[in-house]
């Protein structure tokens, strides 16, 4: 996907998140984020948006901690969230392609990284807001979902800090049933997960289904659509794959 496509997704997902939050109210519990209410979701995502914006807008060359969100609630909190989301989209859209700043996963450029990362960050939390509201959630476009799976497997879990490990080597296969060639194989060992595209080796467990559902499943938002083989491998993923 191109940076412009990620920006369009980021714009859409942030608007949907705010709309769902406004409809359900900030004191509603978020079932996909135990212990959180919608106000926590807005504060967290709004803080992430402002944190990301600062790296690009100011050309920050090193990591900096995220600032605590203000103790706002209700309509004021929604206004604060929307303003931060708008500034993030506008900052990324106006940034020169060669802008240099800190980023934490491999990417063609810092701008490409932040557009991709923030679009997926916002999409997952949009689903959280819609889960709190109830009803049918917005669909995740297949190409976007497949890209999010790749970011998770080849980006986040390729890092040394990944906790998705096991003393006994196991292999997890992820297979999308609604996209051609959307198959990933993940070897789990005592080292960070090693992901590869395709059926590169025999799997102990395979999870399969529409790519949009697999995207949310791998982010531990919904159950795996279908599972064959050793269910303990999928359970291990659910237990240890949270991103910290």
GROMACS .gro file of C-alpha atoms in nm:
model
  244
    1UNK     CA    1   0.000   0.000   0.000
    2UNK     CA    2   0.110   0.356  -0.068
    3UNK     CA    3   0.144   0.631   0.191
    4UNK     CA    4  -0.158   0.814   0.050
    5UNK     CA    5  -0.367   0.500   0.097
    6UNK     CA    6  -0.259   0.474   0.460
    7UNK     CA    7  -0.346   0.840   0.513
    8UNK     CA    8  -0.693   0.782   0.372
    9UNK     CA    9  -0.735   0.485   0.606
   10UNK     CA   10  -0.608   0.686   0.903
   11UNK     CA   11  -0.853   0.966   0.828
   12UNK     CA   12  -1.146   0.725   0.795
   13UNK     CA   13  -1.062   0.513   1.098
   14UNK     CA   14  -1.020   0.811   1.329
   15UNK     CA   15  -1.352   0.957   1.222
   16UNK     CA   16  -1.526   0.623   1.279
   17UNK     CA   17  -1.362   0.584   1.620
   18UNK     CA   18  -1.483   0.925   1.732
   19UNK     CA   19  -1.833   0.864   1.599
   20UNK     CA   20  -1.863   0.532   1.782
   21UNK     CA   21  -1.729   0.685   2.103
   22UNK     CA   22  -1.971   0.975   2.082
   23UNK     CA   23  -2.263   0.742   2.020
   24UNK     CA   24  -2.187   0.504   2.306
   25UNK     CA   25  -2.065   0.754   2.570
   26UNK     CA   26  -1.730   0.776   2.744
   27UNK     CA   27  -1.826   0.572   3.052
   28UNK     CA   28  -1.910   0.259   2.849
   29UNK     CA   29  -1.686  -0.042   2.908
   30UNK     CA   30  -1.466  -0.161   2.620
   31UNK     CA   31  -1.502  -0.542   2.602
   32UNK     CA   32  -1.191  -0.587   2.387
   33UNK     CA   33  -0.972  -0.390   2.633
   34UNK     CA   34  -1.047  -0.530   2.981
   35UNK     CA   35  -1.048  -0.262   3.247
   36UNK     CA   36  -1.095   0.024   3.001
   37UNK     CA   37  -1.387   0.252   2.939
   38UNK     CA   38  -1.433   0.452   2.621
   39UNK     CA   39  -1.271   0.755   2.786
   40UNK     CA   40  -0.952   0.548   2.836
   41UNK     CA   41  -0.957   0.449   2.471
   42UNK     CA   42  -0.992   0.810   2.357
   43UNK     CA   43  -0.720   0.931   2.593
   44UNK     CA   44  -0.477   0.658   2.488
   45UNK     CA   45  -0.531   0.689   2.113
   46UNK     CA   46  -0.534   1.068   2.130
   47UNK     CA   47  -0.202   1.064   2.318
   48UNK     CA   48  -0.051   0.826   2.061
   49UNK     CA   49  -0.164   1.055   1.779
   50UNK     CA   50   0.002   1.358   1.936
   51UNK     CA   51   0.318   1.158   2.013
   52UNK     CA   52   0.345   1.046   1.649
   53UNK     CA   53   0.269   1.394   1.517
   54UNK     CA   54   0.558   1.546   1.712
   55UNK     CA   55   0.820   1.319   1.554
   56UNK     CA   56   0.721   1.420   1.202
   57UNK     CA   57   0.632   1.785   1.266
   58UNK     CA   58   0.946   1.857   1.468
   59UNK     CA   59   1.185   1.612   1.300
   60UNK     CA   60   1.265   1.450   1.632
   61UNK     CA   61   1.563   1.219   1.580
   62UNK     CA   62   1.538   1.006   1.894
   63UNK     CA   63   1.271   0.829   2.094
   64UNK     CA   64   1.074   1.033   2.344
   65UNK     CA   65   0.810   0.920   2.594
   66UNK     CA   66   0.445   0.981   2.527
   67UNK     CA   67   0.290   1.265   2.725
   68UNK     CA   68   0.004   1.189   2.963
   69UNK     CA   69  -0.336   1.282   2.821
   70UNK     CA   70  -0.539   1.554   2.994
   71UNK     CA   71  -0.813   1.457   3.239
   72UNK     CA   72  -1.091   1.554   3.003
   73UNK     CA   73  -1.419   1.370   2.958
   74UNK     CA   74  -1.740   1.381   2.760
   75UNK     CA   75  -1.771   1.634   2.478
   76UNK     CA   76  -1.442   1.803   2.570
   77UNK     CA   77  -1.255   1.474   2.543
   78UNK     CA   78  -1.410   1.401   2.205
   79UNK     CA   79  -1.311   1.747   2.080
   80UNK     CA   80  -0.956   1.690   2.205
   81UNK     CA   81  -0.938   1.353   2.031
   82UNK     CA   82  -1.073   1.488   1.703
   83UNK     CA   83  -0.832   1.783   1.706
   84UNK     CA   84  -0.531   1.556   1.762
   85UNK     CA   85  -0.641   1.312   1.494
   86UNK     CA   86  -0.693   1.594   1.246
   87UNK     CA   87  -0.350   1.740   1.317
   88UNK     CA   88  -0.187   1.399   1.271
   89UNK     CA   89  -0.352   1.345   0.933
   90UNK     CA   90  -0.271   1.698   0.818
   91UNK     CA   91   0.090   1.677   0.942
   92UNK     CA   92   0.157   1.351   0.761
   93UNK     CA   93  -0.016   1.475   0.445
   94UNK     CA   94   0.193   1.795   0.439
   95UNK     CA   95   0.527   1.639   0.532
   96UNK     CA   96   0.794   1.615   0.260
   97UNK     CA   97   0.855   1.254   0.149
   98UNK     CA   98   1.218   1.279   0.262
   99UNK     CA   99   1.139   1.399   0.615
  100UNK     CA  100   1.379   1.249   0.868
  101UNK     CA  101   1.270   1.152   1.219
  102UNK     CA  102   1.276   0.861   1.464
  103UNK     CA  103   1.076   0.549   1.390
  104UNK     CA  104   1.090   0.200   1.534
  105UNK     CA  105   1.016  -0.056   1.261
  106UNK     CA  106   1.179  -0.106   0.920
  107UNK     CA  107   1.012   0.107   0.652
  108UNK     CA  108   1.090   0.268   0.316
  109UNK     CA  109   1.099   0.605   0.493
  110UNK     CA  110   1.002   0.759   0.828
  111UNK     CA  111   0.693   0.911   0.666
  112UNK     CA  112   0.586   0.574   0.525
  113UNK     CA  113   0.638   0.420   0.869
  114UNK     CA  114   0.427   0.671   1.059
  115UNK     CA  115   0.143   0.672   0.806
  116UNK     CA  116   0.128   0.292   0.815
  117UNK     CA  117   0.168   0.255   1.191
  118UNK     CA  118  -0.088   0.517   1.284
  119UNK     CA  119  -0.344   0.387   1.038
  120UNK     CA  120  -0.327   0.040   1.196
  121UNK     CA  121  -0.312   0.177   1.550
  122UNK     CA  122  -0.627   0.374   1.483
  123UNK     CA  123  -0.805   0.092   1.299
  124UNK     CA  124  -0.762  -0.155   1.586
  125UNK     CA  125  -0.883   0.101   1.839
  126UNK     CA  126  -1.172   0.196   1.611
  127UNK     CA  127  -1.280  -0.166   1.637
  128UNK     CA  128  -1.251  -0.136   2.017
  129UNK     CA  129  -1.481   0.168   2.014
  130UNK     CA  130  -1.732  -0.007   1.791
  131UNK     CA  131  -1.719  -0.316   2.014
  132UNK     CA  132  -1.815  -0.093   2.306
  133UNK     CA  133  -2.101   0.054   2.104
  134UNK     CA  134  -2.227  -0.286   1.986
  135UNK     CA  135  -2.379  -0.374   1.654
  136UNK     CA  136  -2.202  -0.460   1.332
  137UNK     CA  137  -1.848  -0.318   1.318
  138UNK     CA  138  -1.709  -0.142   1.012
  139UNK     CA  139  -1.534  -0.369   0.767
  140UNK     CA  140  -1.156  -0.384   0.732
  141UNK     CA  141  -1.048  -0.367   0.366
  142UNK     CA  142  -0.868  -0.689   0.265
  143UNK     CA  143  -0.548  -0.522   0.138
  144UNK     CA  144  -0.528  -0.311   0.452
  145UNK     CA  145  -0.586  -0.614   0.676
  146UNK     CA  146  -0.318  -0.816   0.497
  147UNK     CA  147  -0.073  -0.529   0.539
  148UNK     CA  148  -0.157  -0.511   0.909
  149UNK     CA  149  -0.081  -0.881   0.949
  150UNK     CA  150   0.254  -0.826   0.779
  151UNK     CA  151   0.335  -0.531   1.003
  152UNK     CA  152   0.256  -0.739   1.309
  153UNK     CA  153   0.446  -1.053   1.205
  154UNK     CA  154   0.745  -0.903   1.024
  155UNK     CA  155   0.769  -0.582   1.224
  156UNK     CA  156   0.655  -0.602   1.585
  157UNK     CA  157   0.727  -0.969   1.645
  158UNK     CA  158   1.063  -0.965   1.468
  159UNK     CA  159   1.189  -0.746   1.751
  160UNK     CA  160   1.382  -0.886   2.046
  161UNK     CA  161   1.114  -0.762   2.284
  162UNK     CA  162   0.848  -1.000   2.144
  163UNK     CA  163   0.719  -1.235   2.414
  164UNK     CA  164   0.567  -1.484   2.168
  165UNK     CA  165   0.815  -1.760   2.251
  166UNK     CA  166   0.810  -2.122   2.357
  167UNK     CA  167   1.068  -2.372   2.483
  168UNK     CA  168   0.932  -2.637   2.245
  169UNK     CA  169   0.946  -2.517   1.882
  170UNK     CA  170   0.602  -2.484   1.726
  171UNK     CA  171   0.475  -2.364   1.389
  172UNK     CA  172   0.163  -2.154   1.337
  173UNK     CA  173   0.010  -2.107   0.994
  174UNK     CA  174  -0.214  -1.811   0.912
  175UNK     CA  175  -0.425  -1.854   0.598
  176UNK     CA  176  -0.667  -1.600   0.452
  177UNK     CA  177  -0.954  -1.764   0.270
  178UNK     CA  178  -1.062  -1.458   0.072
  179UNK     CA  179  -0.729  -1.342  -0.077
  180UNK     CA  180  -0.496  -1.520  -0.316
  181UNK     CA  181  -0.151  -1.599  -0.175
  182UNK     CA  182  -0.232  -1.449   0.166
  183UNK     CA  183  -0.062  -1.719   0.373
  184UNK     CA  184   0.198  -1.677   0.647
  185UNK     CA  185   0.400  -1.932   0.844
  186UNK     CA  186   0.530  -1.837   1.189
  187UNK     CA  187   0.795  -2.044   1.365
  188UNK     CA  188   0.776  -2.003   1.744
  189UNK     CA  189   1.086  -2.087   1.947
  190UNK     CA  190   1.283  -1.943   2.238
  191UNK     CA  191   1.386  -1.664   1.999
  192UNK     CA  192   1.161  -1.394   1.849
  193UNK     CA  193   0.906  -1.541   1.605
  194UNK     CA  194   1.036  -1.604   1.255
  195UNK     CA  195   0.766  -1.533   0.997
  196UNK     CA  196   0.770  -1.621   0.629
  197UNK     CA  197   0.519  -1.585   0.348
  198UNK     CA  198   0.360  -1.903   0.215
  199UNK     CA  199   0.346  -2.269   0.319
  200UNK     CA  200   0.715  -2.300   0.387
  201UNK     CA  201   0.698  -2.587   0.636
  202UNK     CA  202   0.451  -2.816   0.807
  203UNK     CA  203   0.241  -2.639   1.069
  204UNK     CA  204   0.132  -2.766   1.410
  205UNK     CA  205  -0.172  -2.539   1.398
  206UNK     CA  206  -0.344  -2.345   1.122
  207UNK     CA  207  -0.580  -2.055   1.172
  208UNK     CA  208  -0.783  -1.951   0.872
  209UNK     CA  209  -1.068  -1.728   0.768
  210UNK     CA  210  -1.138  -1.390   0.603
  211UNK     CA  211  -0.829  -1.172   0.618
  212UNK     CA  212  -1.010  -0.893   0.805
  213UNK     CA  213  -1.103  -1.133   1.084
  214UNK     CA  214  -0.751  -1.278   1.096
  215UNK     CA  215  -0.614  -0.924   1.133
  216UNK     CA  216  -0.832  -0.862   1.437
  217UNK     CA  217  -0.766  -1.213   1.572
  218UNK     CA  218  -0.389  -1.174   1.559
  219UNK     CA  219  -0.431  -0.848   1.750
  220UNK     CA  220  -0.637  -1.048   2.005
  221UNK     CA  221  -0.961  -0.860   1.938
  222UNK     CA  222  -1.176  -1.153   1.818
  223UNK     CA  223  -1.146  -1.535   1.825
  224UNK     CA  224  -0.977  -1.706   1.534
  225UNK     CA  225  -1.241  -1.777   1.267
  226UNK     CA  226  -1.132  -2.140   1.213
  227UNK     CA  227  -0.862  -2.352   1.368
  228UNK     CA  228  -0.716  -2.692   1.281
  229UNK     CA  229  -0.439  -2.887   1.449
  230UNK     CA  230  -0.296  -2.820   1.795
  231UNK     CA  231  -0.512  -2.552   1.958
  232UNK     CA  232  -0.245  -2.492   2.224
  233UNK     CA  233  -0.033  -2.311   1.962
  234UNK     CA  234  -0.311  -2.060   1.897
  235UNK     CA  235  -0.361  -2.030   2.273
  236UNK     CA  236   0.011  -1.957   2.315
  237UNK     CA  237  -0.021  -1.674   2.063
  238UNK     CA  238  -0.316  -1.527   2.250
  239UNK     CA  239  -0.132  -1.549   2.581
  240UNK     CA  240   0.204  -1.407   2.477
  241UNK     CA  241   0.162  -1.190   2.168
  242UNK     CA  242   0.038  -0.869   2.330
  243UNK     CA  243   0.242  -0.567   2.220
  244UNK     CA  244   0.392  -0.376   2.509
   0.00000   0.00000   0.00000
